[in-house]
Amino acid sequence: MSFRLPLKKNWTFSQFHLINSLFALTIERPLVFLMGLYVGFFIFDLTMSSFLPGSFSLYYPMLHFFLGAPFILFLFFELFPACIKKNNLSFLFLRLIDLVILLTLAKHIFLGGQPAHQILGGPIGMLYETLRLLEFAFFAFMCWSFRQFAVGLQRIISVKSILFKTQVSHDHISLSPHLLFNALNNIAGKSALFSDELFHQIGALSALLQQAYKDPDDPHYLSDEVSILHILLFLAGSNKKRFSVLLHIEHELPLEYFKIPRLTLGTLMENILKYGVLDDPDNPAEMNISVKRDLTGNAKLTCTTSNLIHPIKAGFSSSHGLSTLENVINHNFQNRAIFEWGQNLNEFSTLMILPYGKIETGTH
């Protein structure tokens, strides 16, 4: 079947995987993240020190680097988190003062026991040391704020992912009652007289209900989905004199090899049955399913549908349930699948391609 439509394409971007890859080090290993950036900060400090008046010495930048590390670690892991929780702030500020005094004494010792006023160099030296500590504090605050942003964003996206999975399970476990009610009405209309056809209708309906309401975590294979398609066509056409819906299936590998989200193809077929013209033999509704391997040996499922739009039924819905189906496909195939739909005059078409990779042994 050839496509004549400029098909609509919807791309869904997976935020969770991108943020997880970008912020994994920041979130899971904060010490490595902080000290890695601090090394970069040291290189910056070393470069800036080379431009200060007087002879350049590596000793002072190295001293500031090692003495600044405990200062920023205290701010990053102790003081800033406590500011959010507002716990023991007075005690932590006292510890901060003690830490600054301790680092000053350590600098006094490393510089050969010079008096503190000589180390600080008077008011200007004290201002310089204060600015250096503020510089360290600002660096620690920026790193801590960035990590807090990453952690908060990951939590938001994780909650959205859980809600999305819940919605997918909820939406995918439900089947539109439209077809079920029609099937029950057909059965009820014939219930007065027992017939072989009625027996098969009841069996088909039972099989459909078992597939529709089984546990979403149970494995579902393409063979199960094709069975659903046959049941849907049987139930929809059993009470109609003119029923023109064609189903073509072509595969070179067993359908039991391929897992597929439950009611993926069933939703496309239900879309045809609910909104398509089903009684025109010159323009029958069609669903074509092909499972083949390409030249590289990768297997893929290609499904196309085409049907005339019923002028009355189509007015009851604008989305035809395809947005939910698109979310299900993107979730299960990590945005590697293609799902497109479009309308040309009074004809509606869909195209779905599901990649399965190379088939070795077992199921996929």
C-alpha positions in Angstrom: 0.0 0.0 0.0 1.5 3.3 -1.0 1.3 6.4 1.2 0.1 9.6 -0.3 -0.1 11.6 2.9 2.1 14.2 4.4 2.1 12.4 7.6 2.2 14.2 10.9 5.2 13.3 13.1 5.4 13.7 16.8 8.7 13.4 18.6 8.7 12.9 22.3 12.0 13.7 24.1 13.0 11.6 27.1 14.1 14.1 29.8 14.8 11.5 32.4 17.6 9.7 30.5 19.3 13.0 29.4 19.3 14.5 32.9 20.4 11.2 34.4 23.4 11.1 32.1 24.3 14.7 32.7 24.0 14.9 36.4 24.9 11.3 37.5 28.3 12.4 38.9 26.8 15.5 40.5 24.1 13.6 42.3 25.6 10.2 43.1 29.2 11.2 43.9 29.1 14.8 45.3 32.6 14.6 46.8 34.2 13.6 43.5 32.1 16.3 41.8 33.1 19.0 44.2 36.8 18.2 44.4 37.0 17.9 40.6 35.7 21.4 40.2 38.0 22.5 43.0 41.0 21.4 41.1 39.8 23.6 38.2 39.3 26.4 40.7 42.9 25.8 41.9 44.2 26.1 38.4 42.3 29.4 38.0 43.8 30.6 41.3 47.3 29.6 40.2 46.9 31.5 37.0 45.6 34.6 38.8 48.5 34.4 41.3 51.0 34.6 38.5 49.7 38.1 37.7 50.1 39.5 41.3 53.0 41.9 42.0 56.2 40.4 43.2 58.0 37.2 42.3 55.7 34.3 41.4 55.8 31.3 43.7 53.9 28.0 43.5 54.1 27.8 47.3 51.2 30.2 48.1 48.7 28.8 45.6 49.4 25.3 46.8 49.0 26.4 50.4 45.7 28.1 49.6 44.6 25.0 47.7 45.1 22.6 50.6 43.9 24.9 53.3 40.8 25.9 51.3 39.7 22.3 50.7 38.4 21.7 54.3 36.8 25.1 54.3 34.7 24.4 51.2 33.9 20.8 52.3 32.5 22.2 55.6 30.4 24.7 53.7 29.2 22.2 51.1 28.3 19.3 53.3 27.6 20.9 56.7 26.6 24.6 56.7 24.6 25.0 53.5 22.5 21.9 54.0 21.8 23.0 57.6 20.7 26.5 56.3 17.8 24.7 54.5 16.8 22.6 57.4 17.5 25.5 59.9 19.1 23.0 62.3 22.0 23.9 64.7 23.0 27.1 62.8 24.5 28.8 65.7 26.7 25.8 66.5 27.7 25.5 62.9 28.7 29.2 62.7 30.8 28.8 65.8 32.5 25.8 64.1 33.0 28.0 61.0 34.8 30.6 63.1 36.9 28.0 64.7 37.8 26.5 61.3 38.8 29.9 59.9 41.1 30.5 63.0 42.5 27.0 62.6 43.3 27.6 59.0 45.0 30.9 59.8 47.1 29.2 62.4 48.0 26.5 60.0 49.1 29.1 57.5 51.2 30.7 60.2 52.9 27.3 60.8 53.5 26.5 57.2 55.0 29.9 56.6 57.7 29.2 59.2 56.1 30.5 62.4 55.9 34.2 61.3 53.7 36.4 63.5 50.1 36.6 62.4 50.3 40.3 61.6 53.2 39.7 59.3 51.3 36.9 57.5 48.3 39.0 57.1 50.3 42.1 56.2 48.1 44.6 58.1 44.6 45.7 57.1 45.2 45.2 53.4 46.4 41.7 54.0 43.5 41.0 56.2 41.1 42.3 53.5 42.9 40.1 50.9 42.6 37.0 53.1 38.9 37.8 53.8 38.2 38.2 50.1 40.0 34.9 49.4 37.8 33.1 52.0 34.7 34.8 50.4 35.9 33.6 47.0 36.1 30.0 48.4 32.7 30.4 50.0 31.1 31.7 46.8 32.7 28.8 44.8 31.3 26.3 47.4 27.9 27.9 47.3 27.7 27.8 43.5 28.7 24.1 43.4 26.2 23.3 46.2 23.4 25.2 44.5 24.1 23.5 41.2 23.9 20.1 42.9 20.7 21.0 44.7 19.2 22.0 41.4 20.3 18.7 39.8 18.9 16.7 42.7 15.6 18.6 42.7 15.3 18.2 39.0 16.0 14.5 39.2 13.3 14.1 41.8 10.8 15.9 39.8 11.6 13.9 36.7 11.6 10.6 38.7 8.1 11.4 40.0 6.9 12.3 36.5 8.4 9.0 35.2 6.6 7.0 37.9 3.3 8.9 37.2 3.8 8.3 33.5 4.4 4.6 33.9 1.3 4.4 36.1 -0.7 6.3 33.5 0.7 4.0 30.8 -0.4 0.9 32.8 -3.8 2.4 33.5 -4.5 3.5 29.9 -3.1 0.4 28.4 -5.0 -2.0 30.7 -8.3 -0.4 29.7 -10.2 -1.2 26.5 -12.8 1.1 25.1 -16.2 -0.3 26.2 -17.7 0.6 22.8 -16.7 -2.6 21.1 -17.4 -4.7 24.2 -20.9 -3.4 24.5 -21.6 -3.9 20.8 -20.3 -7.5 21.1 -22.6 -8.1 24.2 -25.6 -6.7 22.3 -24.9 -9.0 19.4 -24.7 -12.0 21.8 -27.8 -10.9 23.7 -29.8 -10.6 20.5 -29.2 -14.2 19.7 -29.4 -15.6 23.2 -33.0 -16.8 22.7 -31.9 -19.5 20.3 -28.7 -21.4 20.8 -26.5 -21.5 17.8 -23.0 -22.5 16.8 -22.3 -18.9 15.9 -23.3 -17.7 19.3 -21.0 -20.3 20.9 -18.0 -18.9 18.9 -19.0 -15.3 19.7 -19.0 -16.0 23.4 -15.6 -17.8 23.1 -14.1 -14.9 21.2 -15.4 -12.4 23.6 -14.0 -14.4 26.5 -10.6 -14.6 24.8 -10.6 -10.8 24.1 -11.4 -10.0 27.7 -8.6 -12.3 28.9 -6.1 -10.4 26.8 -7.5 -7.0 27.6 -7.5 -7.3 31.4 -4.5 -9.5 32.1 -1.6 -8.3 34.2 0.4 -5.6 32.3 3.7 -7.1 33.6 3.0 -10.5 31.9 4.9 -10.9 28.6 2.8 -10.2 25.6 4.0 -11.4 22.2 3.1 -10.4 18.6 1.3 -13.7 18.2 -1.1 -12.7 21.0 -1.6 -9.3 19.4 -2.5 -10.8 16.1 -5.0 -13.1 17.9 -6.6 -10.0 19.3 -6.9 -8.5 15.8 -8.7 -11.6 14.5 -11.1 -11.6 17.5 -11.9 -7.9 17.0 -12.6 -8.5 13.3 -14.8 -11.5 14.1 -16.8 -9.7 16.7 -17.2 -6.5 14.7 -18.2 -8.3 11.5 -20.3 -11.1 12.8 -23.5 -9.1 12.8 -23.0 -7.2 9.6 -24.0 -8.2 6.1 -21.4 -5.9 4.5 -18.1 -5.8 6.3 -15.0 -4.7 4.3 -11.9 -4.7 6.5 -8.8 -6.4 5.2 -6.0 -7.7 7.4 -2.7 -8.7 5.7 0.1 -10.3 7.8 3.5 -11.1 6.3 6.4 -12.5 8.4 9.6 -14.5 7.9 10.2 -15.1 11.6 7.9 -16.7 14.2 5.6 -14.0 15.8 6.4 -15.6 19.1 9.9 -14.1 19.0 8.7 -10.5 19.4 7.3 -8.8 22.5 4.9 -5.9 21.9 3.0 -3.6 24.3 -0.5 -5.1 24.8 -3.2 -3.7 22.5 -0.8 -1.7 20.4 -2.1 -3.2 17.1 -5.5 -3.7 18.7 -5.8 0.0 19.3 -5.1 0.7 15.7 -7.7 -1.8 14.6 -10.2 -0.5 17.1 -9.6 3.0 15.7 -10.6 1.7 12.3 -13.7 -0.1 13.6 -14.9 2.9 15.6 -14.3 5.7 13.1 -13.9 4.1 9.7 -16.2 3.2 6.8 -16.6 -0.6 7.0 -19.3 -1.4 4.4 -17.6 -0.1 1.1 -16.1 -3.1 -0.8 -14.6 -0.7 -3.3 -12.7 1.1 -0.6 -12.1 -1.4 2.2 -10.3 -0.4 5.4 -6.8 -2.1 5.5 -4.2 -3.0 8.0 -0.9 -4.4 6.7 1.6 -6.0 9.1 5.1 -7.0 8.0 7.8 -8.5 10.2 11.1 -8.7 8.3 14.8 -8.3 8.6 16.7 -5.6 6.7 20.0 -6.0 4.9 21.9 -5.6 8.2 19.9 -8.4 9.8 17.9 -6.2 12.1 14.3 -7.2 12.5 11.5 -4.6 12.5 7.7 -4.6 12.5 6.0 -2.3 10.0 2.3 -1.7 10.4 0.2 0.6 8.1 -3.5 1.3 8.3 -5.7 3.1 5.8 -9.5 3.7 6.0 -12.1 6.1 4.9 -13.4 8.3 7.7 -17.0 7.8 8.7 -18.6 11.3 8.4 -20.7 10.9 11.6 -18.6 8.7 13.9 -15.4 10.7 13.5 -17.1 13.7 14.9 -17.2 12.1 18.4 -13.4 12.2 18.8 -10.5 14.2 17.4 -7.6 12.2 18.8 -8.7 8.7 17.9 -6.7 7.5 21.0 -3.4 7.8 19.1 -1.7 10.2 21.5 -1.9 7.6 24.3 -0.7 4.9 21.9 2.3 7.1 21.0 3.2 7.5 24.6 3.1 3.7 25.1 5.3 3.1 22.1 7.9 5.7 23.0 8.0 4.4 26.6 8.6 0.8 25.6 11.0 1.4 22.7 13.0 4.4 24.2 12.0 6.7 21.4 13.5 4.5 18.7 10.2 3.6 17.1 8.3 5.6 14.5 4.7 6.4 14.8 3.0 8.8 12.4 -0.6 9.5 11.4 -2.2 11.8 8.9 -5.4 12.7 7.1 -5.9 13.4 3.4 -9.4 14.5 2.5 -11.6 11.8 3.9 -8.9 9.1 4.3 -7.0 8.5 7.5 -3.7 6.6 7.6 -1.1 5.5 10.2 2.4 4.2 9.9 4.2 2.4 12.8 7.7 0.9 12.7 9.0 -0.9 15.8 12.7 -1.9 15.8 13.7 -5.2 17.4 17.4 -5.4 16.5 19.1 -8.7 15.6 17.3 -11.9 16.4 19.7 -14.4 17.8 18.1 -16.9 20.2 15.2 -16.6 22.6 12.5 -13.9 22.6 12.9 -10.2 22.1 
